[in-house]
mmCIF file of C-alpha atoms in Angstrom:
data_model
loop_
_atom_site.group_PDB
_atom_site.id
_atom_site.type_symbol
_atom_site.label_atom_id
_atom_site.label_comp_id
_atom_site.label_asym_id
_atom_site.label_seq_id
_atom_site.Cartn_x
_atom_site.Cartn_y
_atom_site.Cartn_z
ATOM 1 C CA ILE A 1 -3.125 -6.956 -17.335
ATOM 2 C CA ARG A 2 -2.233 -10.655 -17.138
ATOM 3 C CA ASP A 3 1.503 -9.911 -16.976
ATOM 4 C CA MET A 4 0.980 -7.184 -14.373
ATOM 5 C CA ALA A 5 -1.138 -9.475 -12.205
ATOM 6 C CA ARG A 6 1.271 -12.365 -12.608
ATOM 7 C CA GLY A 7 4.291 -10.243 -11.745
ATOM 8 C CA ASN A 8 2.759 -8.291 -8.881
ATOM 9 C CA ILE A 9 0.082 -10.444 -7.269
ATOM 10 C CA VAL A 10 0.366 -14.065 -8.299
ATOM 11 C CA GLU A 11 4.030 -14.412 -7.347
ATOM 12 C CA VAL A 12 3.600 -13.180 -3.772
ATOM 13 C CA LYS A 13 4.396 -16.087 -1.441
ATOM 14 C CA GLY A 14 1.379 -18.163 -0.487
ATOM 15 C CA LEU A 15 -1.177 -16.100 -2.408
ATOM 16 C CA ASN A 16 -3.645 -18.012 -4.596
ATOM 17 C CA VAL A 17 -5.957 -16.192 -7.014
ATOM 18 C CA VAL A 18 -9.474 -17.563 -6.510
ATOM 19 C CA MET A 19 -11.661 -15.213 -8.562
ATOM 20 C CA THR A 20 -11.555 -12.235 -10.909
ATOM 21 C CA SER A 21 -14.233 -9.757 -11.909
ATOM 22 C CA PHE A 22 -14.572 -6.517 -13.832
ATOM 23 C CA ASP A 23 -16.889 -3.530 -14.137
ATOM 24 C CA LEU A 24 -19.150 -3.270 -17.179
ATOM 25 C CA LEU A 25 -18.209 0.348 -17.829
ATOM 26 C CA ASP A 26 -16.232 2.343 -20.349
ATOM 27 C CA GLN A 27 -12.720 0.848 -20.615
ATOM 28 C CA LEU A 28 -11.127 3.934 -19.071
ATOM 29 C CA LYS A 29 -13.382 3.760 -15.985
ATOM 30 C CA ALA A 30 -13.655 0.003 -15.505
ATOM 31 C CA ARG A 31 -11.816 -1.797 -12.725
ATOM 32 C CA ILE A 32 -10.485 -5.313 -12.867
ATOM 33 C CA LYS A 33 -10.736 -6.957 -9.474
ATOM 34 C CA ILE A 34 -8.607 -9.872 -8.372
ATOM 35 C CA TYR A 35 -9.525 -11.863 -5.281
ATOM 36 C CA ALA A 36 -6.821 -14.009 -3.751
ATOM 37 C CA ARG A 37 -6.638 -16.168 -0.646
ATOM 38 C CA SER A 38 -3.695 -16.722 1.639
ATOM 39 C CA TYR A 39 -3.654 -19.659 4.018
ATOM 40 C CA ASP A 40 -0.396 -18.550 5.623
ATOM 41 C CA LEU A 41 -1.454 -16.686 8.765
ATOM 42 C CA GLU A 42 2.006 -15.551 9.857
ATOM 43 C CA PHE A 43 2.434 -11.785 10.306
ATOM 44 C CA SER A 44 5.417 -11.750 7.959
ATOM 45 C CA ASN A 45 3.180 -13.133 5.194
ATOM 46 C CA PHE A 46 0.516 -10.479 5.871
ATOM 47 C CA LYS A 47 3.188 -7.826 5.378
ATOM 48 C CA GLU A 48 4.446 -9.610 2.239
ATOM 49 C CA VAL A 49 0.966 -9.592 0.676
ATOM 50 C CA TYR A 50 0.118 -6.039 1.811
ATOM 51 C CA THR A 51 3.282 -4.677 0.184
ATOM 52 C CA LEU A 52 3.044 -6.983 -2.870
ATOM 53 C CA GLY A 53 6.304 -8.633 -1.972
ATOM 54 C CA GLY A 54 8.005 -5.379 -0.962
ATOM 55 C CA GLN A 55 6.993 -3.476 -4.119
ATOM 56 C CA ILE A 56 4.904 -1.012 -2.095
ATOM 57 C CA HIS A 57 6.758 1.011 0.547
ATOM 58 C CA MET A 58 5.235 0.911 4.030
ATOM 59 C CA GLU A 59 6.012 3.615 6.610
ATOM 60 C CA GLU A 60 6.769 2.489 10.174
ATOM 61 C CA GLN A 61 3.574 4.145 11.473
ATOM 62 C CA GLU A 62 1.497 2.293 8.867
ATOM 63 C CA LEU A 63 3.219 -0.973 9.796
ATOM 64 C CA ASN A 64 2.328 -0.391 13.467
ATOM 65 C CA VAL A 65 -1.348 0.194 12.600
ATOM 66 C CA PHE A 66 -1.286 -2.926 10.443
ATOM 67 C CA LYS A 67 0.356 -4.903 13.274
ATOM 68 C CA GLU A 68 -2.350 -3.662 15.681
ATOM 69 C CA PHE A 69 -5.067 -4.741 13.216
ATOM 70 C CA TYR A 70 -3.433 -8.164 12.851
ATOM 71 C CA GLY A 71 -3.249 -8.555 16.640
ATOM 72 C CA ALA A 72 -6.929 -7.636 17.002
ATOM 73 C CA LEU A 73 -7.924 -9.939 14.144
ATOM 74 C CA PHE A 74 -6.312 -12.935 15.823
ATOM 75 C CA ASN A 75 -7.028 -11.862 19.412
ATOM 76 C CA LEU A 76 -3.358 -11.654 20.386
ATOM 77 C CA SER A 77 -2.310 -10.150 23.714
ATOM 78 C CA GLU A 78 -1.489 -6.445 23.922
ATOM 79 C CA THR A 79 2.107 -7.390 24.690
ATOM 80 C CA TRP A 80 2.442 -9.168 21.320
ATOM 81 C CA ASP A 81 5.645 -7.867 19.741
ATOM 82 C CA GLY A 82 5.031 -8.808 16.097
ATOM 83 C CA VAL A 83 7.798 -11.388 16.116
ATOM 84 C CA THR A 84 5.650 -14.381 17.016
ATOM 85 C CA GLU A 85 5.200 -15.998 13.639
ATOM 86 C CA HIS A 86 2.933 -19.020 13.921
ATOM 87 C CA ILE A 87 -0.720 -18.969 14.919
ATOM 88 C CA GLU A 88 -2.325 -22.274 15.772
ATOM 89 C CA ARG A 89 -4.976 -22.980 13.126
ATOM 90 C CA GLN A 90 -7.238 -24.803 15.562
ATOM 91 C CA ASN A 91 -7.716 -21.509 17.450
ATOM 92 C CA ILE A 92 -8.824 -19.684 14.298
ATOM 93 C CA ARG A 93 -12.401 -19.864 13.015
ATOM 94 C CA HIS A 94 -11.475 -19.442 9.366
ATOM 95 C CA GLY A 95 -8.878 -21.071 7.179
ATOM 96 C CA GLY A 96 -7.205 -18.076 5.621
ATOM 97 C CA VAL A 97 -7.478 -14.453 4.603
ATOM 98 C CA LEU A 98 -9.158 -13.169 1.431
ATOM 99 C CA TRP A 99 -7.454 -10.205 -0.251
ATOM 100 C CA GLN A 100 -8.905 -7.940 -2.959
ATOM 101 C CA PHE A 101 -6.827 -6.007 -5.493
ATOM 102 C CA GLU A 102 -8.250 -3.455 -7.960
ATOM 103 C CA LEU A 103 -6.591 -2.454 -11.218
ATOM 104 C CA MET A 104 -7.608 0.586 -13.275
ATOM 105 C CA HIS A 105 -6.459 1.935 -16.620
ATOM 106 C CA GLY A 106 -3.764 4.547 -16.079
ATOM 107 C CA LYS A 107 -3.270 3.602 -12.431
ATOM 108 C CA LEU A 108 -1.006 0.595 -12.852
ATOM 109 C CA PRO A 109 2.410 0.694 -11.188
#
């Protein structure tokens, strides 16, 4: 598990693991949960984290939904084209984004 997490989650640019947890269930049913925070609010970094550094394929339609979510999250104009990379931190009420990853026996990539 450590090697999988290190190779797939920890090495994604700007992602810092802040907490881990696990279910107290049978080993085959238990999930290991990894919580990581990213302070990089650029859209390109969101995509990097969401795809685990390009390891997970993302369809164009899914990318558009994700881009719409990102725009709504940061209150960007409807004409936002996804290319604008930097968001002024002083206009944001929080200092980053918390991500959760779940690992299960037999469901690892």
